[in-house]
C-alpha cells in the first residue's frame, strides 16, 4: 500500500493481503533497512493468517423467521440479515454459540430487499448482547393491485378466514 523512509521514522511499510476471504493490514515502522521492513511485514501477515480465521455465523440467505406483509402480493416474507455476520476467531477457538433476538417493524408492501425493517440482537451463551445488526426482507415484495387484493380476499372468504387488507 505505502512505503517510506525518513531519518526520524526509519523504513516504513503499510501492506495488505487477502487469503481465504480474510483481509489483513500490517504496519511496520522504524525498521533499520528495507529488507527488515519487508521481512517484518511478511512475518506479521503470516502470523495473522496462521493464528486467526473468519467464522461466518449467519449469511444473508439464512432466514431469521417469517413475517406477515400487509398489502403484498405475497402474504409473508423471510427476514434475513442485511450483510453476512462474520466473527474473527483464533484458529484454536471453538465456534461461538449465539442466539438471536429479532425485532421487526410491521411490514407493509411495497418492500425492497435491502431496506432495513428491523434489528437483530446477537446474544452470547452468557446472555450478553454482543452485536446489533440490521434486518431486511429476503426478497422484494410488490404491492397488490385491486384485482390481486380481491382474489386474495375471495380466497380467504371461501376458506372461512377473516378478510385481510
JSON list of C-alpha atoms in Angstrom, two decimals, residues 28-144:
[
{"chain": "A", "resi": 28, "resn": "UNK", "atom": "CA", "xyz": [5.78, -1.66, 10.13]},
{"chain": "A", "resi": 29, "resn": "UNK", "atom": "CA", "xyz": [7.54, 1.48, 11.27]},
{"chain": "A", "resi": 30, "resn": "UNK", "atom": "CA", "xyz": [11.09, 2.22, 12.31]},
{"chain": "A", "resi": 31, "resn": "UNK", "atom": "CA", "xyz": [12.83, -0.68, 10.54]},
{"chain": "A", "resi": 32, "resn": "UNK", "atom": "CA", "xyz": [16.58, -0.33, 10.12]},
{"chain": "A", "resi": 33, "resn": "UNK", "atom": "CA", "xyz": [16.62, -1.47, 6.47]},
{"chain": "A", "resi": 34, "resn": "UNK", "atom": "CA", "xyz": [14.17, -2.01, 3.63]},
{"chain": "A", "resi": 35, "resn": "UNK", "atom": "CA", "xyz": [14.87, -5.77, 3.80]},
{"chain": "A", "resi": 36, "resn": "UNK", "atom": "CA", "xyz": [14.00, -5.80, 7.53]},
{"chain": "A", "resi": 37, "resn": "UNK", "atom": "CA", "xyz": [10.85, -3.81, 6.76]},
{"chain": "A", "resi": 38, "resn": "UNK", "atom": "CA", "xyz": [9.81, -6.41, 4.15]},
{"chain": "A", "resi": 39, "resn": "UNK", "atom": "CA", "xyz": [10.60, -9.44, 6.32]},
{"chain": "A", "resi": 40, "resn": "UNK", "atom": "CA", "xyz": [8.73, -7.93, 9.32]},
{"chain": "A", "resi": 41, "resn": "UNK", "atom": "CA", "xyz": [5.71, -7.31, 7.10]},
{"chain": "A", "resi": 42, "resn": "UNK", "atom": "CA", "xyz": [5.78, -10.89, 5.81]},
{"chain": "A", "resi": 43, "resn": "UNK", "atom": "CA", "xyz": [6.11, -12.20, 9.37]},
{"chain": "A", "resi": 44, "resn": "UNK", "atom": "CA", "xyz": [3.17, -10.13, 10.60]},
{"chain": "A", "resi": 45, "resn": "UNK", "atom": "CA", "xyz": [0.88, -11.20, 7.77]},
{"chain": "A", "resi": 46, "resn": "UNK", "atom": "CA", "xyz": [1.87, -14.88, 8.12]},
{"chain": "A", "resi": 47, "resn": "UNK", "atom": "CA", "xyz": [1.25, -14.69, 11.87]},
{"chain": "A", "resi": 48, "resn": "UNK", "atom": "CA", "xyz": [-2.20, -13.22, 11.28]},
{"chain": "A", "resi": 49, "resn": "UNK", "atom": "CA", "xyz": [-3.22, -15.80, 8.69]},
{"chain": "A", "resi": 50, "resn": "UNK", "atom": "CA", "xyz": [-1.85, -18.70, 10.75]},
{"chain": "A", "resi": 51, "resn": "UNK", "atom": "CA", "xyz": [-3.37, -17.54, 14.04]},
{"chain": "A", "resi": 52, "resn": "UNK", "atom": "CA", "xyz": [-6.82, -16.21, 13.06]},
{"chain": "A", "resi": 53, "resn": "UNK", "atom": "CA", "xyz": [-9.76, -17.21, 10.90]},
{"chain": "A", "resi": 54, "resn": "UNK", "atom": "CA", "xyz": [-13.07, -15.75, 9.83]},
{"chain": "A", "resi": 55, "resn": "UNK", "atom": "CA", "xyz": [-16.12, -17.66, 11.04]},
{"chain": "A", "resi": 56, "resn": "UNK", "atom": "CA", "xyz": [-19.34, -17.00, 9.13]},
{"chain": "A", "resi": 57, "resn": "UNK", "atom": "CA", "xyz": [-22.07, -17.07, 11.78]},
{"chain": "A", "resi": 58, "resn": "UNK", "atom": "CA", "xyz": [-25.01, -16.15, 9.51]},
{"chain": "A", "resi": 59, "resn": "UNK", "atom": "CA", "xyz": [-25.29, -15.27, 5.85]},
{"chain": "A", "resi": 60, "resn": "UNK", "atom": "CA", "xyz": [-27.80, -13.06, 4.08]},
{"chain": "A", "resi": 61, "resn": "UNK", "atom": "CA", "xyz": [-29.52, -16.25, 2.92]},
{"chain": "A", "resi": 62, "resn": "UNK", "atom": "CA", "xyz": [-30.19, -17.61, 6.44]},
{"chain": "A", "resi": 63, "resn": "UNK", "atom": "CA", "xyz": [-33.80, -16.98, 7.49]},
{"chain": "A", "resi": 64, "resn": "UNK", "atom": "CA", "xyz": [-34.35, -15.48, 10.94]},
{"chain": "A", "resi": 65, "resn": "UNK", "atom": "CA", "xyz": [-38.08, -16.11, 10.75]},
{"chain": "A", "resi": 66, "resn": "UNK", "atom": "CA", "xyz": [-41.09, -15.24, 8.67]},
{"chain": "A", "resi": 67, "resn": "UNK", "atom": "CA", "xyz": [-43.11, -12.04, 9.00]},
{"chain": "A", "resi": 68, "resn": "UNK", "atom": "CA", "xyz": [-46.57, -11.14, 7.65]},
{"chain": "A", "resi": 69, "resn": "UNK", "atom": "CA", "xyz": [-46.73, -8.47, 4.90]},
{"chain": "A", "resi": 70, "resn": "UNK", "atom": "CA", "xyz": [-49.79, -6.26, 4.59]},
{"chain": "A", "resi": 71, "resn": "UNK", "atom": "CA", "xyz": [-50.97, -5.37, 1.07]},
{"chain": "A", "resi": 72, "resn": "UNK", "atom": "CA", "xyz": [-48.30, -7.56, -0.55]},
{"chain": "A", "resi": 73, "resn": "UNK", "atom": "CA", "xyz": [-48.56, -9.92, -3.50]},
{"chain": "A", "resi": 74, "resn": "UNK", "atom": "CA", "xyz": [-47.21, -12.49, -1.03]},
{"chain": "A", "resi": 75, "resn": "UNK", "atom": "CA", "xyz": [-48.60, -12.74, 2.49]},
{"chain": "A", "resi": 76, "resn": "UNK", "atom": "CA", "xyz": [-45.30, -13.34, 4.28]},
{"chain": "A", "resi": 77, "resn": "UNK", "atom": "CA", "xyz": [-41.60, -12.94, 3.73]},
{"chain": "A", "resi": 78, "resn": "UNK", "atom": "CA", "xyz": [-38.38, -14.26, 5.29]},
{"chain": "A", "resi": 79, "resn": "UNK", "atom": "CA", "xyz": [-36.40, -11.90, 7.49]},
{"chain": "A", "resi": 80, "resn": "UNK", "atom": "CA", "xyz": [-32.63, -12.00, 6.87]},
{"chain": "A", "resi": 81, "resn": "UNK", "atom": "CA", "xyz": [-29.52, -10.01, 7.72]},
{"chain": "A", "resi": 82, "resn": "UNK", "atom": "CA", "xyz": [-28.53, -7.03, 5.57]},
{"chain": "A", "resi": 83, "resn": "UNK", "atom": "CA", "xyz": [-24.98, -8.43, 5.35]},
{"chain": "A", "resi": 84, "resn": "UNK", "atom": "CA", "xyz": [-23.19, -11.61, 6.40]},
{"chain": "A", "resi": 85, "resn": "UNK", "atom": "CA", "xyz": [-22.33, -11.78, 10.10]},
{"chain": "A", "resi": 86, "resn": "UNK", "atom": "CA", "xyz": [-18.68, -12.82, 10.43]},
{"chain": "A", "resi": 87, "resn": "UNK", "atom": "CA", "xyz": [-16.57, -13.09, 13.59]},
{"chain": "A", "resi": 88, "resn": "UNK", "atom": "CA", "xyz": [-12.77, -13.13, 13.76]},
{"chain": "A", "resi": 89, "resn": "UNK", "atom": "CA", "xyz": [-11.61, -16.11, 15.84]},
{"chain": "A", "resi": 90, "resn": "UNK", "atom": "CA", "xyz": [-8.32, -17.67, 16.78]},
{"chain": "A", "resi": 91, "resn": "UNK", "atom": "CA", "xyz": [-7.68, -20.86, 14.82]},
{"chain": "A", "resi": 92, "resn": "UNK", "atom": "CA", "xyz": [-7.94, -22.82, 18.10]},
{"chain": "A", "resi": 93, "resn": "UNK", "atom": "CA", "xyz": [-11.22, -21.21, 19.29]},
{"chain": "A", "resi": 94, "resn": "UNK", "atom": "CA", "xyz": [-14.44, -23.20, 19.21]},
{"chain": "A", "resi": 95, "resn": "UNK", "atom": "CA", "xyz": [-17.29, -21.83, 17.14]},
{"chain": "A", "resi": 96, "resn": "UNK", "atom": "CA", "xyz": [-19.32, -19.39, 19.25]},
{"chain": "A", "resi": 97, "resn": "UNK", "atom": "CA", "xyz": [-22.84, -20.34, 20.31]},
{"chain": "A", "resi": 98, "resn": "UNK", "atom": "CA", "xyz": [-25.16, -17.40, 19.69]},
{"chain": "A", "resi": 99, "resn": "UNK", "atom": "CA", "xyz": [-28.88, -16.83, 19.87]},
{"chain": "A", "resi": 100, "resn": "UNK", "atom": "CA", "xyz": [-30.69, -14.05, 18.05]},
{"chain": "A", "resi": 101, "resn": "UNK", "atom": "CA", "xyz": [-33.47, -11.69, 19.14]},
{"chain": "A", "resi": 102, "resn": "UNK", "atom": "CA", "xyz": [-35.25, -10.38, 16.06]},
{"chain": "A", "resi": 103, "resn": "UNK", "atom": "CA", "xyz": [-37.32, -7.20, 16.25]},
{"chain": "A", "resi": 104, "resn": "UNK", "atom": "CA", "xyz": [-39.12, -6.21, 13.05]},
{"chain": "A", "resi": 105, "resn": "UNK", "atom": "CA", "xyz": [-41.45, -3.29, 12.37]},
{"chain": "A", "resi": 106, "resn": "UNK", "atom": "CA", "xyz": [-44.87, -4.07, 10.84]},
{"chain": "A", "resi": 107, "resn": "UNK", "atom": "CA", "xyz": [-44.33, -4.77, 7.13]},
{"chain": "A", "resi": 108, "resn": "UNK", "atom": "CA", "xyz": [-46.45, -3.05, 4.51]},
{"chain": "A", "resi": 109, "resn": "UNK", "atom": "CA", "xyz": [-45.84, -3.56, 0.78]},
{"chain": "A", "resi": 110, "resn": "UNK", "atom": "CA", "xyz": [-44.14, -2.41, -1.31]},
{"chain": "A", "resi": 111, "resn": "UNK", "atom": "CA", "xyz": [-40.85, -3.56, 0.25]},
{"chain": "A", "resi": 112, "resn": "UNK", "atom": "CA", "xyz": [-37.42, -3.53, -1.34]},
{"chain": "A", "resi": 113, "resn": "UNK", "atom": "CA", "xyz": [-34.81, -6.13, -0.50]},
{"chain": "A", "resi": 114, "resn": "UNK", "atom": "CA", "xyz": [-32.05, -4.37, 1.43]},
{"chain": "A", "resi": 115, "resn": "UNK", "atom": "CA", "xyz": [-34.35, -1.87, 3.15]},
{"chain": "A", "resi": 116, "resn": "UNK", "atom": "CA", "xyz": [-33.82, -2.02, 6.90]},
{"chain": "A", "resi": 117, "resn": "UNK", "atom": "CA", "xyz": [-37.02, -3.33, 8.51]},
{"chain": "A", "resi": 118, "resn": "UNK", "atom": "CA", "xyz": [-35.73, -4.13, 12.00]},
{"chain": "A", "resi": 119, "resn": "UNK", "atom": "CA", "xyz": [-32.84, -5.20, 14.17]},
{"chain": "A", "resi": 120, "resn": "UNK", "atom": "CA", "xyz": [-31.21, -8.43, 15.30]},
{"chain": "A", "resi": 121, "resn": "UNK", "atom": "CA", "xyz": [-29.53, -8.67, 18.69]},
{"chain": "A", "resi": 122, "resn": "UNK", "atom": "CA", "xyz": [-26.72, -11.24, 18.81]},
{"chain": "A", "resi": 123, "resn": "UNK", "atom": "CA", "xyz": [-26.67, -12.81, 22.28]},
{"chain": "A", "resi": 124, "resn": "UNK", "atom": "CA", "xyz": [-23.77, -14.91, 23.57]},
{"chain": "A", "resi": 125, "resn": "UNK", "atom": "CA", "xyz": [-24.14, -18.01, 25.77]},
{"chain": "A", "resi": 126, "resn": "UNK", "atom": "CA", "xyz": [-23.91, -15.82, 28.91]},
{"chain": "A", "resi": 127, "resn": "UNK", "atom": "CA", "xyz": [-26.92, -13.75, 27.84]},
{"chain": "A", "resi": 128, "resn": "UNK", "atom": "CA", "xyz": [-24.88, -10.69, 26.85]},
{"chain": "A", "resi": 129, "resn": "UNK", "atom": "CA", "xyz": [-25.83, -8.75, 23.72]},
{"chain": "A", "resi": 130, "resn": "UNK", "atom": "CA", "xyz": [-22.60, -8.69, 21.71]},
{"chain": "A", "resi": 131, "resn": "UNK", "atom": "CA", "xyz": [-23.81, -7.11, 18.46]},
{"chain": "A", "resi": 132, "resn": "UNK", "atom": "CA", "xyz": [-26.78, -5.27, 16.98]},
{"chain": "A", "resi": 133, "resn": "UNK", "atom": "CA", "xyz": [-27.37, -5.97, 13.29]},
{"chain": "A", "resi": 134, "resn": "UNK", "atom": "CA", "xyz": [-29.76, -4.69, 10.62]},
{"chain": "A", "resi": 135, "resn": "UNK", "atom": "CA", "xyz": [-32.53, -6.94, 9.29]},
{"chain": "A", "resi": 136, "resn": "UNK", "atom": "CA", "xyz": [-34.17, -6.81, 5.87]},
{"chain": "A", "resi": 137, "resn": "UNK", "atom": "CA", "xyz": [-36.54, -8.91, 3.79]},
{"chain": "A", "resi": 138, "resn": "UNK", "atom": "CA", "xyz": [-35.12, -11.80, 1.75]},
{"chain": "A", "resi": 139, "resn": "UNK", "atom": "CA", "xyz": [-36.88, -10.63, -1.39]},
{"chain": "A", "resi": 140, "resn": "UNK", "atom": "CA", "xyz": [-38.67, -7.56, -2.65]},
{"chain": "A", "resi": 141, "resn": "UNK", "atom": "CA", "xyz": [-42.45, -7.61, -2.21]},
{"chain": "A", "resi": 142, "resn": "UNK", "atom": "CA", "xyz": [-44.69, -5.68, -4.60]},
{"chain": "A", "resi": 143, "resn": "UNK", "atom": "CA", "xyz": [-47.96, -4.11, -3.50]},
{"chain": "A", "resi": 144, "resn": "UNK", "atom": "CA", "xyz": [-51.13, -5.86, -4.59]}
]
